[in-house]
């Protein structure tokens, strides 16, 4: 006899009221979650995944949100069935964290910065299970050991800002499982984490599921990471379920063009494409052809042209120390005009520190940065300011890179004014309009503010601002790591198009090896501030020389 599902969503619809009217975000969806099962909910930002999860816990803010139809049936002890939508707030508080728990996407914003990690996890135990403070502390230390946090007692007394991203996520997992819930909702729990940390978090969640017999509702935009993790996959697009099936069915026999697009837009490791496919093409044409594989001969010809020139940038024995901590140790390499040099490594490997030292945003402790035969580490402030137009950077978080009080047109125009480019204000404004169109935005976006754009659009704005001063070299520092894989494909294609159109040189920094391989001519692998491997990107992937590189490659989701 087949057991009824643990969680059953029937005809759920959720809408939000805005100035332009009623917007349906979740549109009459139905699905089930069985006992000890992992169901992955996959789709782009705006597909309705997170809103569905929040609806299960009745966390939709009202107003402006409203659950307009449906039932959420939860069957807990002895199969007792409860429609969560019929419970009042006090009754729901007994469910949240106790029977159904949630791990949110960004642990830093989910943890209270003014309380220690131990106190925050203890609170759940004391509220739901009436533990004494002594009992709660002992239980939290046990939980920290269970989620494999190093030095549990030290983490217990630490504040969130004192932990790494992976450690904060483990604290969130410990909090979520503290009351032994029947259902764990994990909303993008590995987004923007290193591939190695991502792998350990997924393995941890899988082990906890087995040991605790939990059911997991796993929300993600990346189909790749669910291949060895989920039992079933549900694909959402624009608030609707477009496809559902086992992992094998979805990966090997996807029926819906949206699903095929999600699978195709992630850079493949077994070949190098001229351009990445995008979901838009799959939605209008079910028979999308690849835009060509780059052959070894094409690669060799391009490299002969690039490396026949003199280097545009020389990094000579750069070191950076903060007191007794060494962030970079005698790092040396060359960058050639027209190439994309990829730099890959985990958080803390020194990638971003290196980028900031190269741009003289922070001073090096030792060594030289030579740009076109000038040692920029020795330049005066005035000469360095003139040079900055040649060397630009695109940061990881576009929203924090933009002034929220400044419309995007003036934000792009401002660097032109600083460097005296173009004759006058009308000339600069005309150039901004041209750049907006070049990066795939519209001219009427000129007077809009950063909060009015999506993450992918904001990153395009930052790209336009970097291009505004006509640079020769751009450092892309984790510039696509927080984007949906579909938007990521669009931005990567855009960066390659702009490289050809403007004759740019890139230093492309990322923890995502598949992305770096797609973008790069040569590749540097960094660990603890030291270069452990360097070579042509395809060679490093095909025949990694260091154990660390092999570990990074093995952690890539399949």
XYZ file of C-alpha atoms in Angstrom:
558
model
C 0.000 0.000 0.000
C 1.459 3.363 -1.098
C 1.805 5.918 1.721
C 0.199 9.332 1.139
C 2.642 12.200 0.466
C 4.070 14.055 3.447
C 3.347 17.413 1.805
C 0.764 17.995 -0.909
C 0.225 21.323 -2.670
C -3.087 21.573 -4.524
C -3.948 24.333 -7.034
C -1.798 26.972 -5.303
C -1.905 30.535 -6.638
C -0.087 33.553 -5.175
C -0.376 37.135 -6.397
C 1.087 40.524 -5.535
C -0.534 43.920 -5.870
C 1.583 46.603 -7.549
C 1.047 50.055 -9.021
C 0.398 48.444 -12.410
C -2.201 46.006 -11.044
C -2.387 42.424 -9.837
C 0.593 40.213 -10.684
C 0.243 36.419 -10.491
C 3.569 34.955 -9.369
C 2.481 31.346 -8.703
C -0.237 30.154 -11.072
C -2.376 27.145 -10.027
C 0.425 24.681 -9.297
C 0.099 21.226 -7.731
C 2.814 18.823 -6.577
C 3.728 16.400 -3.788
C 6.717 15.707 -1.543
C 7.052 12.184 -0.197
C 8.611 10.972 3.036
C 12.467 10.924 2.923
C 12.400 12.284 -0.649
C 14.373 15.157 -2.194
C 12.370 17.200 -4.689
C 14.377 19.841 -6.570
C 12.457 22.918 -7.778
C 14.414 24.484 -10.625
C 13.928 27.715 -12.557
C 15.251 31.219 -13.127
C 14.753 34.160 -10.789
C 11.118 35.202 -11.014
C 9.866 31.713 -11.845
C 7.978 31.449 -8.540
C 10.244 28.977 -6.700
C 10.896 30.998 -3.541
C 7.348 32.351 -3.384
C 6.088 28.745 -3.458
C 8.367 27.864 -0.525
C 7.307 30.950 1.449
C 3.653 30.084 0.798
C 4.178 26.632 2.364
C 5.237 28.362 5.600
C 2.661 31.172 5.214
C 5.442 33.764 5.072
C 4.030 35.713 2.102
C 3.949 39.392 3.193
C 0.337 40.607 3.142
C -0.115 43.143 1.730
C 1.059 43.240 -1.043
C 1.050 39.435 -1.346
C -1.972 37.172 -1.238
C -2.544 33.416 -1.517
C -5.629 33.474 -3.731
C -6.326 29.742 -4.071
C -5.211 26.271 -3.088
C -4.520 23.888 -0.240
C -1.224 22.972 1.458
C -1.780 19.600 3.083
C 0.810 18.499 5.628
C 0.605 14.969 7.012
C 2.731 14.626 10.138
C 2.416 12.189 13.080
C 0.260 9.118 12.334
C -0.718 10.583 8.976
C -2.816 13.362 10.532
C -3.665 15.764 7.704
C -3.583 19.540 8.208
C -4.273 22.289 5.661
C -1.633 24.837 6.633
C -3.561 27.629 4.931
C -6.357 27.195 7.479
C -4.076 27.649 10.502
C -3.819 30.941 12.361
C -0.480 32.640 13.080
C -0.037 31.104 16.530
C -0.645 27.609 15.143
C 1.790 28.238 12.269
C 4.512 29.327 14.689
C 4.388 25.817 16.141
C 4.938 24.377 12.639
C 7.747 26.699 11.497
C 11.137 25.467 12.617
C 9.616 22.494 14.428
C 7.930 20.406 11.711
C 8.898 22.374 8.594
C 12.167 24.292 8.572
C 13.840 26.534 5.987
C 17.381 27.462 4.992
C 17.391 30.817 3.231
C 19.580 31.795 0.298
C 21.898 34.313 1.948
C 23.115 33.225 5.403
C 24.627 36.628 6.225
C 21.249 38.363 5.955
C 19.431 35.439 7.644
C 21.629 35.544 10.763
C 21.296 38.400 13.236
C 24.632 40.282 13.300
C 24.259 41.356 16.953
C 23.857 37.849 18.422
C 26.383 35.028 18.524
C 25.775 32.003 16.321
C 25.285 29.786 19.373
C 22.593 32.022 20.871
C 20.672 32.102 17.591
C 20.547 28.320 17.268
C 19.692 27.928 20.964
C 16.654 30.179 20.556
C 14.891 27.646 18.322
C 15.470 24.839 20.829
C 14.243 26.889 23.769
C 11.122 28.112 21.946
C 10.017 24.811 20.392
C 11.377 22.180 22.797
C 11.511 24.138 26.079
C 15.205 23.332 26.651
C 17.044 24.970 29.540
C 19.966 27.171 28.546
C 22.441 24.463 29.619
C 20.580 21.749 27.671
C 20.301 24.009 24.623
C 24.024 24.811 24.630
C 24.992 21.135 24.811
C 22.566 20.354 21.975
C 23.909 23.210 19.808
C 27.501 22.006 20.255
C 26.334 18.519 19.200
C 24.591 20.027 16.159
C 27.726 22.006 15.201
C 29.698 18.743 15.316
C 27.026 17.015 13.241
C 27.257 19.661 10.502
C 31.056 19.357 10.701
C 31.848 22.874 11.831
C 35.470 23.180 12.974
C 36.009 24.190 16.625
C 32.304 24.091 17.677
C 32.892 25.928 20.969
C 34.635 28.770 19.136
C 31.868 28.995 16.503
C 29.269 28.998 19.297
C 30.758 32.245 20.668
C 31.417 33.800 17.239
C 29.341 36.448 15.484
C 28.239 35.842 11.865
C 30.774 38.278 10.374
C 33.598 36.231 11.912
C 32.736 33.130 9.849
C 33.223 32.236 6.186
C 30.263 31.830 3.817
C 30.403 28.041 4.054
C 30.582 28.138 7.859
C 27.600 30.519 8.079
C 25.609 28.174 5.865
C 26.450 25.260 8.187
C 25.191 27.319 11.145
C 21.936 27.878 9.223
C 21.658 24.139 8.537
C 22.258 23.375 12.237
C 19.488 25.829 13.139
C 17.140 24.322 10.546
C 17.590 20.715 11.748
C 17.768 21.549 15.473
C 14.179 20.454 16.162
C 14.379 17.429 13.832
C 11.837 18.686 11.253
C 9.982 16.363 8.899
C 10.493 18.758 5.964
C 13.552 20.908 5.196
C 13.127 23.659 2.596
C 16.518 24.732 1.203
C 16.277 27.931 -0.878
C 19.399 28.297 -3.059
C 21.638 27.159 -0.147
C 24.804 26.960 -2.275
C 24.473 30.008 -4.558
C 27.770 31.945 -4.885
C 29.685 29.359 -2.805
C 32.927 27.834 -4.091
C 32.442 24.531 -5.926
C 34.306 22.670 -3.176
C 32.212 24.248 -0.400
C 29.074 23.656 -2.471
C 29.956 19.987 -2.795
C 30.503 19.564 0.955
C 27.228 21.385 1.789
C 25.264 19.133 -0.596
C 26.926 16.006 0.794
C 26.189 17.199 4.337
C 22.512 17.790 3.561
C 22.215 14.371 1.921
C 23.817 12.630 4.910
C 21.569 14.517 7.345
C 18.529 13.572 5.310
C 19.419 9.871 5.534
C 20.266 9.938 9.234
C 17.204 11.991 10.197
C 14.757 10.635 7.567
C 13.890 14.165 6.417
C 12.179 15.219 3.227
C 13.914 18.049 1.355
C 12.404 20.655 -0.956
C 15.536 21.958 -2.701
C 15.260 25.227 -4.656
C 17.899 26.178 -7.221
C 18.413 27.874 -10.591
C 21.151 25.416 -11.600
C 20.065 22.019 -12.900
C 23.676 20.817 -12.753
C 23.885 20.650 -8.970
C 20.779 18.476 -8.532
C 22.002 15.591 -10.708
C 23.476 13.572 -7.854
C 21.340 15.058 -5.112
C 17.627 14.964 -5.930
C 15.184 12.108 -6.491
C 12.740 14.123 -8.584
C 12.930 17.471 -10.385
C 10.174 20.038 -10.928
C 10.896 22.808 -13.449
C 9.101 26.156 -13.029
C 8.813 29.050 -15.465
C 6.713 32.199 -14.990
C 4.815 30.743 -12.058
C 3.845 27.485 -13.741
C 5.211 23.929 -13.563
C 6.405 23.185 -17.111
C 7.939 19.761 -16.471
C 8.324 17.208 -13.712
C 10.058 13.842 -13.522
C 12.917 11.782 -12.157
C 16.455 13.149 -12.408
C 17.176 10.644 -15.195
C 14.104 11.707 -17.183
C 14.848 15.418 -16.874
C 18.545 15.130 -17.759
C 18.345 12.542 -20.535
C 14.876 13.118 -21.983
C 13.821 16.739 -21.293
C 10.515 17.441 -23.025
C 9.974 21.174 -22.541
C 12.138 23.685 -24.471
C 12.654 25.685 -21.254
C 14.187 22.648 -19.547
C 16.424 21.989 -22.553
C 17.521 25.617 -22.435
C 18.417 25.408 -18.736
C 20.526 22.318 -19.435
C 22.255 23.795 -22.488
C 23.201 27.264 -21.244
C 25.786 26.069 -18.710
C 29.307 25.988 -20.257
C 30.229 22.387 -21.183
C 33.553 20.965 -20.017
C 34.085 18.486 -22.856
C 34.160 21.118 -25.616
C 34.571 24.841 -26.191
C 31.700 26.662 -27.903
C 31.888 29.944 -29.808
C 28.774 31.098 -27.958
C 26.635 29.650 -25.209
C 23.024 28.777 -26.116
C 20.383 30.884 -24.341
C 16.936 29.934 -23.091
C 15.269 32.522 -25.340
C 16.413 30.614 -28.427
C 15.032 27.335 -27.097
C 11.676 28.944 -26.345
C 11.248 30.126 -29.960
C 13.023 27.268 -31.727
C 12.910 23.700 -30.424
C 15.808 22.645 -32.691
C 18.566 24.967 -31.491
C 21.856 24.286 -33.215
C 25.178 24.942 -31.509
C 26.893 28.066 -32.815
C 30.045 26.110 -33.449
C 32.725 24.319 -31.492
C 36.153 25.967 -31.338
C 38.624 23.512 -32.850
C 42.197 22.978 -31.549
C 43.497 24.540 -34.776
C 41.406 27.680 -34.231
C 42.699 27.891 -30.668
C 46.306 27.461 -31.806
C 45.959 30.140 -34.500
C 44.402 32.614 -32.051
C 47.138 31.962 -29.470
C 49.929 32.432 -32.022
C 48.468 35.858 -32.783
C 47.988 36.830 -29.108
C 51.331 35.634 -27.753
C 53.381 37.070 -30.604
C 52.825 40.512 -29.041
C 54.573 42.070 -26.068
C 52.705 41.742 -22.749
C 50.331 44.553 -21.808
C 50.734 43.767 -18.099
C 53.566 42.258 -16.047
C 53.028 41.160 -12.453
C 56.427 40.710 -10.815
C 56.719 39.000 -7.402
C 53.692 40.754 -5.888
C 53.151 40.109 -2.176
C 50.474 41.443 0.124
C 50.510 41.045 3.896
C 48.077 42.137 6.588
C 50.124 41.993 9.774
C 51.207 38.368 10.162
C 48.723 37.131 7.519
C 50.032 36.692 3.964
C 47.280 37.157 1.340
C 49.656 37.015 -1.684
C 53.158 35.563 -1.844
C 55.563 36.500 -4.684
C 52.947 36.186 -7.432
C 54.217 36.653 -10.992
C 52.565 36.341 -14.415
C 52.087 38.128 -17.742
C 48.936 39.306 -19.521
C 48.945 39.705 -23.301
C 46.822 42.163 -25.314
C 43.653 40.536 -26.617
C 43.730 37.519 -24.300
C 41.445 36.475 -21.471
C 43.495 35.276 -18.531
C 41.391 33.249 -16.112
C 42.155 33.141 -12.390
C 40.413 30.455 -10.381
C 40.506 29.338 -6.761
C 38.416 29.081 -3.620
C 37.450 32.012 -1.398
C 40.559 33.147 0.458
C 42.920 32.053 -2.316
C 43.965 35.667 -3.012
C 42.100 36.260 -6.306
C 40.303 39.472 -5.341
C 43.298 40.770 -3.375
C 45.399 40.307 -6.507
C 42.851 42.219 -8.615
C 42.843 45.138 -6.192
C 46.642 45.236 -6.001
C 46.902 45.219 -9.818
C 44.568 48.231 -9.960
C 46.358 49.982 -7.054
C 43.121 49.995 -5.071
C 45.247 48.584 -2.242
C 49.046 48.905 -2.101
C 51.295 45.880 -2.551
C 53.658 44.995 0.302
C 56.336 44.036 -2.228
C 56.733 43.556 -5.979
C 55.862 45.524 -9.120
C 52.883 45.936 -11.467
C 54.094 47.054 -14.876
C 51.466 48.294 -17.346
C 52.812 49.046 -20.828
C 56.340 49.408 -19.452
C 55.264 51.736 -16.591
C 55.601 50.585 -12.988
C 52.231 51.751 -11.690
C 53.141 50.912 -8.083
C 55.521 53.889 -8.196
C 53.212 56.441 -9.862
C 52.031 59.635 -8.166
C 48.327 60.014 -7.377
C 47.840 62.392 -10.332
C 49.472 60.087 -12.871
C 47.666 57.081 -11.445
C 44.311 58.868 -11.854
C 45.027 59.412 -15.562
C 45.923 55.758 -15.946
C 42.726 54.489 -14.338
C 40.745 54.941 -17.542
C 42.860 52.184 -19.124
C 42.331 49.691 -16.290
C 38.768 49.007 -15.163
C 37.011 46.455 -12.947
C 33.554 44.858 -12.886
C 32.755 43.795 -9.326
C 30.855 40.727 -8.125
C 27.788 42.508 -6.721
C 26.432 45.048 -9.205
C 23.897 46.496 -6.766
C 26.505 47.525 -4.182
C 28.685 48.849 -7.048
C 26.039 51.393 -8.057
C 24.893 54.480 -6.151
C 21.206 53.791 -5.318
C 20.457 57.545 -5.414
C 21.928 58.059 -8.891
C 20.075 57.137 -12.087
C 22.035 54.759 -14.284
C 22.565 57.251 -17.126
C 24.440 59.772 -14.955
C 26.252 56.853 -13.236
C 27.674 55.730 -16.598
C 28.354 59.320 -17.690
C 30.228 60.337 -14.511
C 33.549 58.541 -15.280
C 33.620 60.176 -18.750
C 33.333 63.563 -17.084
C 36.100 62.738 -14.592
C 38.487 61.788 -17.411
C 37.411 64.602 -19.761
C 36.145 62.304 -22.501
C 34.002 63.684 -25.359
C 33.501 67.367 -25.958
C 30.509 68.252 -23.818
C 27.538 66.944 -21.822
C 25.347 66.222 -24.886
C 28.233 64.310 -26.457
C 28.712 62.248 -23.316
C 24.979 61.554 -23.049
C 24.923 60.366 -26.652
C 27.794 57.979 -25.854
C 25.882 56.625 -22.830
C 22.854 55.928 -25.042
C 25.108 54.060 -27.451
C 26.612 51.995 -24.616
C 23.193 51.113 -23.182
C 22.169 49.646 -26.505
C 25.534 47.920 -26.869
C 25.063 45.995 -23.613
C 21.472 45.040 -24.440
C 19.575 47.749 -22.524
C 17.250 50.467 -23.812
C 17.837 54.190 -24.151
C 14.790 54.949 -22.019
C 16.544 53.182 -19.117
C 18.775 56.277 -18.811
C 16.716 57.900 -16.043
C 15.867 54.739 -14.080
C 17.478 53.816 -10.771
C 19.414 50.618 -9.882
C 16.570 49.104 -7.818
C 14.351 49.120 -10.935
C 16.535 46.511 -12.684
C 17.137 42.791 -12.332
C 20.527 41.405 -11.259
C 21.503 40.602 -14.847
C 20.494 44.082 -16.029
C 22.466 45.712 -13.220
C 25.546 43.757 -14.249
C 25.078 45.048 -17.818
C 24.956 48.585 -16.395
C 28.280 47.993 -14.620
C 29.769 46.658 -17.857
C 28.586 49.785 -19.699
C 30.151 51.985 -16.992
C 33.471 50.139 -17.312
C 33.370 50.614 -21.101
C 32.518 54.311 -20.786
C 36.161 55.367 -20.333
C 37.409 53.266 -23.283
C 39.644 50.923 -21.255
C 42.266 48.548 -22.598
C 42.055 45.969 -19.805
C 39.059 44.988 -17.656
C 39.190 42.779 -14.567
C 35.966 40.791 -14.127
C 35.899 39.827 -10.442
C 33.274 37.080 -9.933
C 31.066 39.165 -12.222
C 28.580 36.353 -13.013
C 28.758 34.190 -9.873
C 25.427 35.303 -8.386
C 23.454 35.214 -11.661
C 21.052 32.550 -12.903
C 22.781 30.181 -15.329
C 20.574 31.512 -18.148
C 21.426 35.173 -17.430
C 25.040 34.133 -16.864
C 25.163 32.720 -20.415
C 23.868 36.019 -21.829
C 26.454 38.082 -19.890
C 29.344 35.773 -20.856
C 28.361 36.002 -24.535
C 28.123 39.789 -24.168
C 31.616 40.021 -22.615
C 33.078 38.001 -25.497
C 31.272 40.156 -28.078
C 32.557 43.354 -26.452
C 36.071 41.938 -26.329
C 36.030 41.534 -30.127
C 34.294 44.851 -30.825
C 36.543 46.990 -28.593
C 39.805 45.006 -28.688
C 39.701 44.400 -24.930
C 41.927 42.324 -22.681
C 40.334 40.541 -19.696
C 41.489 39.122 -16.398
C 38.525 36.889 -15.552
C 38.283 35.841 -11.885
C 35.853 33.165 -10.735
C 35.432 30.130 -8.488
C 33.362 28.428 -11.225
C 35.768 26.363 -13.305
C 33.358 25.633 -16.154
C 32.778 29.373 -16.656
C 36.509 30.154 -16.505
C 37.282 27.445 -19.049
C 34.692 28.835 -21.481
C 36.068 32.374 -21.199
C 39.833 31.917 -20.894
C 42.821 31.454 -23.171
C 45.177 30.747 -20.277
C 44.366 29.804 -16.726
C 45.971 30.444 -13.329
C 44.975 28.309 -10.323
C 45.531 29.967 -6.935
C 45.568 28.574 -3.408
C 46.442 30.465 -0.215
C 47.925 33.386 -2.130
C 50.199 31.231 -4.300
C 49.918 30.179 -7.958
C 49.831 26.364 -7.925
C 49.268 25.874 -11.653
C 49.353 27.899 -14.866
C 48.826 27.000 -18.520
C 46.474 27.011 -21.480
C 42.925 26.564 -20.177
C 42.154 23.427 -22.183
C 45.442 21.802 -21.129
C 44.858 22.526 -17.435
C 41.418 20.921 -17.634
C 42.522 17.934 -19.679
C 45.701 17.239 -17.712
C 45.793 19.030 -14.324
C 49.230 18.876 -12.712
C 48.414 19.813 -9.110
C 46.306 17.854 -6.636
C 44.456 21.063 -5.772
C 43.379 21.613 -9.399
C 42.201 18.005 -9.595
C 40.150 18.533 -6.422
C 38.511 21.645 -7.911
C 37.671 19.754 -11.098
C 36.175 16.824 -9.186
C 33.900 19.219 -7.269
C 32.221 20.579 -10.424
C 28.558 19.478 -10.405
C 27.790 17.067 -13.227
